[in-house]
Short mmCIF file of C-alpha atoms in Angstrom, two decimals:
data_model
loop_
_atom_site.label_atom_id
_atom_site.label_comp_id
_atom_site.label_asym_id
_atom_site.label_seq_id
_atom_site.Cartn_x
_atom_site.Cartn_y
_atom_site.Cartn_z
CA UNK A 26 0.00 0.00 0.00
CA UNK A 27 2.74 2.47 0.86
CA UNK A 28 4.61 1.57 -2.34
CA UNK A 29 1.49 2.44 -4.32
CA UNK A 30 1.42 5.80 -2.60
CA UNK A 31 5.08 6.45 -3.42
CA UNK A 32 4.49 5.55 -7.05
CA UNK A 33 1.39 7.71 -7.09
CA UNK A 34 3.13 10.75 -5.57
CA UNK A 35 6.05 10.23 -7.95
CA UNK A 36 3.63 10.18 -10.87
CA UNK A 37 2.07 13.34 -9.53
CA UNK A 38 5.46 15.02 -9.29
CA UNK A 39 6.32 13.80 -12.80
CA UNK A 40 3.15 15.39 -14.14
CA UNK A 41 3.97 18.77 -12.62
CA UNK A 42 7.64 18.82 -13.66
CA UNK A 43 7.16 17.58 -17.21
CA UNK A 44 6.20 21.08 -18.41
CA UNK A 45 9.34 23.04 -17.56
CA UNK A 46 7.92 26.54 -17.17
CA UNK A 47 4.98 25.56 -14.93
CA UNK A 48 4.98 26.83 -11.37
CA UNK A 49 2.48 26.31 -8.58
CA UNK A 50 1.29 29.89 -8.72
CA UNK A 51 0.53 29.62 -12.45
CA UNK A 52 -3.16 30.44 -12.88
CA UNK A 53 -3.22 30.80 -16.65
CA UNK A 54 -4.48 27.22 -16.91
CA UNK A 55 -7.73 26.68 -15.12
CA UNK A 56 -9.18 23.53 -13.63
CA UNK A 57 -12.71 22.62 -14.73
CA UNK A 58 -14.69 21.71 -11.63
CA UNK A 59 -18.01 19.96 -11.25
CA UNK A 60 -19.18 19.45 -7.69
CA UNK A 61 -22.46 17.57 -7.47
CA UNK A 62 -24.79 16.20 -4.84
CA UNK A 63 -27.66 13.84 -5.69
CA UNK A 64 -30.20 16.62 -5.11
CA UNK A 65 -28.21 19.67 -6.16
CA UNK A 66 -25.30 20.80 -8.34
CA UNK A 67 -22.98 23.24 -6.63
CA UNK A 68 -20.48 23.71 -9.46
CA UNK A 69 -21.18 22.75 -13.04
CA UNK A 70 -18.10 22.74 -15.29
CA UNK A 71 -16.78 25.91 -13.80
CA UNK A 72 -13.20 27.09 -14.21
CA UNK A 73 -11.40 27.40 -10.91
CA UNK A 74 -7.78 27.75 -9.86
CA UNK A 75 -7.40 25.13 -7.16
CA UNK A 76 -9.55 22.72 -5.18
CA UNK A 77 -8.55 21.28 -1.82
CA UNK A 78 -10.21 17.98 -1.07
CA UNK A 79 -10.24 15.80 2.07
CA UNK A 80 -9.23 12.49 0.51
CA UNK A 81 -9.14 9.29 2.56
CA UNK A 82 -5.43 9.04 1.82
CA UNK A 83 -4.84 12.59 3.04
CA UNK A 84 -5.79 16.19 2.25
CA UNK A 85 -4.90 17.10 -1.33
CA UNK A 86 -4.76 20.27 -3.37
CA UNK A 87 -5.71 19.76 -7.01
CA UNK A 88 -4.40 22.20 -9.60
CA UNK A 89 -4.57 22.12 -13.38
CA UNK A 90 -2.62 19.35 -15.13
CA UNK A 91 -3.05 16.99 -12.23
CA UNK A 92 -2.40 13.33 -12.94
CA UNK A 93 -5.70 11.44 -13.44
CA UNK A 94 -6.78 9.81 -10.21
CA UNK A 95 -9.79 8.66 -8.25
CA UNK A 96 -9.88 9.52 -4.58
CA UNK A 97 -12.46 8.50 -1.99
CA UNK A 98 -13.49 11.51 0.07
CA UNK A 99 -13.77 11.43 3.84
CA UNK A 100 -16.05 13.83 5.75
CA UNK A 101 -14.30 17.18 5.54
CA UNK A 102 -13.96 20.54 3.85
CA UNK A 103 -13.76 21.01 0.10
CA UNK A 104 -12.18 24.39 -0.55
CA UNK A 105 -12.67 25.91 -3.98
CA UNK A 106 -10.20 28.66 -4.87
CA UNK A 107 -11.26 30.84 -7.80
CA UNK A 108 -9.62 33.97 -9.14
CA UNK A 109 -12.29 36.01 -7.33
CA UNK A 110 -12.15 34.34 -3.92
CA UNK A 111 -12.47 31.15 -1.93
CA UNK A 112 -15.49 29.07 -0.94
CA UNK A 113 -15.62 26.27 1.59
CA UNK A 114 -18.10 23.42 1.70
CA UNK A 115 -18.35 20.63 4.23
CA UNK A 116 -19.12 17.33 2.49
CA UNK A 117 -20.10 13.98 3.93
CA UNK A 118 -18.41 11.41 1.69
CA UNK A 119 -18.03 10.49 -1.94
CA UNK A 120 -15.43 10.41 -4.66
CA UNK A 121 -13.25 12.92 -6.45
CA UNK A 122 -12.13 12.04 -9.97
CA UNK A 123 -9.44 13.93 -11.84
CA UNK A 124 -9.88 13.33 -15.57
CA UNK A 125 -7.06 13.55 -18.13
CA UNK A 126 -8.28 16.80 -19.70
CA UNK A 127 -7.95 19.16 -16.72
CA UNK A 128 -11.37 18.22 -15.39
CA UNK A 129 -12.24 17.46 -11.78
CA UNK A 130 -15.56 15.97 -10.76
CA UNK A 131 -16.48 15.60 -7.12
CA UNK A 132 -19.55 13.59 -6.27
CA UNK A 133 -20.69 13.59 -2.67
CA UNK A 134 -23.84 12.45 -0.93
CA UNK A 135 -24.39 15.54 1.21
CA UNK A 136 -22.68 18.88 1.45
CA UNK A 137 -23.30 22.49 2.40
CA UNK A 138 -21.39 25.77 2.78
CA UNK A 139 -19.78 26.17 6.21
CA UNK A 140 -22.17 29.03 7.04
CA UNK A 141 -25.12 26.62 6.95
CA UNK A 142 -23.97 24.70 10.02
CA UNK A 143 -24.77 25.28 13.66
CA UNK A 144 -21.86 24.77 16.07
CA UNK A 145 -24.26 24.07 18.96
CA UNK A 146 -26.00 21.30 17.05
CA UNK A 147 -22.60 19.80 16.22
CA UNK A 148 -21.42 19.89 19.83
CA UNK A 149 -24.52 18.26 21.27
CA UNK A 150 -24.64 15.63 18.52
CA UNK A 151 -20.99 14.86 19.16
CA UNK A 152 -21.65 14.31 22.88
CA UNK A 153 -24.48 11.90 22.09
CA UNK A 154 -22.47 10.00 19.50
CA UNK A 155 -19.47 9.62 21.84
CA UNK A 156 -21.78 8.31 24.54
CA UNK A 157 -23.11 5.58 22.26
CA UNK A 158 -19.68 4.80 20.87
CA UNK A 159 -18.26 4.09 24.31
CA UNK A 160 -21.44 2.61 25.70
CA UNK A 161 -22.57 -0.99 25.80
CA UNK A 162 -24.58 -1.45 22.65
CA UNK A 163 -23.79 -3.94 19.89
CA UNK A 164 -20.57 -3.73 17.87
CA UNK A 165 -22.48 -2.38 14.86
CA UNK A 166 -24.16 0.38 16.89
CA UNK A 167 -20.88 1.43 18.42
CA UNK A 168 -19.11 1.54 15.06
CA UNK A 169 -21.98 3.55 13.58
CA UNK A 170 -21.71 6.02 16.43
CA UNK A 171 -17.93 6.17 15.95
CA UNK A 172 -18.43 7.06 12.26
CA UNK A 173 -20.93 9.79 13.20
CA UNK A 174 -18.61 11.11 15.91
CA UNK A 175 -15.79 11.38 13.33
CA UNK A 176 -18.04 13.53 11.13
CA UNK A 177 -18.99 15.80 14.04
CA UNK A 178 -15.38 16.15 15.15
CA UNK A 179 -14.30 17.04 11.64
CA UNK A 180 -17.15 19.54 11.36
CA UNK A 181 -16.37 21.07 14.73
CA UNK A 182 -12.76 21.56 13.69
CA UNK A 183 -13.79 23.09 10.36
CA UNK A 184 -16.23 25.52 12.04
CA UNK A 185 -13.79 26.44 14.74
CA UNK A 186 -10.99 27.55 12.44
CA UNK B 5 -10.96 4.49 10.36
CA UNK B 6 -11.90 1.40 8.36
CA UNK B 7 -12.98 -0.73 11.33
CA UNK B 8 -16.56 -0.43 10.02
CA UNK B 9 -15.62 -2.29 6.84
CA UNK B 10 -16.25 -5.65 8.47
CA UNK B 11 -19.65 -4.59 9.79
CA UNK B 12 -21.39 -2.58 7.08
CA UNK B 13 -21.11 -1.66 3.41
CA UNK B 14 -19.80 1.57 1.90
CA UNK B 15 -23.39 2.53 1.02
CA UNK B 16 -24.35 2.36 4.65
CA UNK B 17 -21.25 4.33 5.63
CA UNK B 18 -22.17 7.06 3.12
CA UNK B 19 -25.70 7.20 4.52
CA UNK B 20 -24.42 7.50 8.09
CA UNK B 21 -22.05 10.36 7.26
CA UNK B 22 -24.80 12.10 5.26
CA UNK B 23 -27.18 11.77 8.20
CA UNK B 24 -24.59 13.19 10.57
CA UNK B 25 -24.08 16.17 8.26
CA UNK B 26 -27.85 16.81 8.00
CA UNK B 27 -28.16 16.75 11.78
CA UNK B 28 -25.65 19.56 12.03
CA UNK B 29 -27.33 22.07 9.75
CA UNK B 30 -29.08 25.20 10.98
CA UNK B 31 -32.80 24.95 11.79
CA UNK B 32 -34.58 25.76 8.50
CA UNK B 33 -32.15 23.91 6.27
CA UNK B 34 -32.16 20.91 8.57
CA UNK B 35 -35.93 20.47 8.26
CA UNK B 36 -35.69 20.41 4.46
CA UNK B 37 -32.62 18.17 4.54
CA UNK B 38 -34.04 15.55 6.88
CA UNK B 39 -36.71 14.69 4.32
CA UNK B 40 -33.93 13.65 1.95
CA UNK B 41 -32.79 11.00 4.35
CA UNK B 42 -36.15 9.21 4.53
CA UNK B 43 -36.89 6.22 2.31
CA UNK B 44 -40.16 4.42 1.72
CA UNK B 45 -39.73 0.75 0.85
CA UNK B 46 -42.37 -1.26 -0.93
CA UNK B 47 -41.84 -4.81 -2.17
CA UNK B 48 -43.75 -7.31 -4.24
CA UNK B 49 -43.01 -10.96 -4.82
CA UNK B 50 -43.36 -12.30 -8.39
CA UNK B 51 -44.16 -15.94 -9.10
CA UNK B 52 -45.00 -17.65 -12.42
CA UNK B 53 -45.20 -14.28 -14.17
CA UNK B 54 -47.77 -12.89 -11.74
CA UNK B 55 -47.10 -10.27 -9.10
CA UNK B 56 -48.15 -10.89 -5.56
CA UNK B 57 -49.33 -8.51 -2.88
CA UNK B 58 -47.44 -5.20 -2.64
CA UNK B 59 -46.19 -4.79 0.89
CA UNK B 60 -45.14 -1.40 2.25
CA UNK B 61 -42.36 -1.74 4.79
CA UNK B 62 -41.75 1.84 5.76
CA UNK B 63 -44.37 4.48 5.00
CA UNK B 64 -42.86 7.98 5.11
CA UNK B 65 -45.24 10.86 5.72
CA UNK B 66 -44.23 13.73 3.42
#
């Protein structure tokens, strides 16, 4: 598994160094982003500069000319950086796919801008979930509560920053 | 992080994280969002080309 990651990061580095004049601050080439939920499309083939995604294998920043890859998304913040400003969305889980032609599609089950969340609701839900997770229910119930608690912790951190 | 793999499927995991997110929204948005998490299940058994009785497992009041 770690060798795959080394190969993958090497491939990523190879993609960025193959074009000699390209630098990380180069915004002349845009990334085409589509961010979709089952019930709503947040971005539809829009040109952005950079997208930060919370991948299961670690937080990643996707720029133009990224090597094609498919990344599972863990509950966390997707940050979209455009030339005009930055937007942050908290998403539940899904997949991010970088296509060969500078296109990034992120499909998640649920997501909302950070402003739509209530820190109080997160805190109280986290308390309840931790109680169940360390309680004496069945293994399945405790693991479910642990998954929920991870989401609330991640959300609490994102709202607190 | 992947201890749940042995207990439930990815689909279930995605539903759990989505539910946790919906629970954390502000009041008005949460009411609209919670409806998205509800599913009505209806099943029907087919035998010899004929459908049997449709059984509703989980009626969701809209």
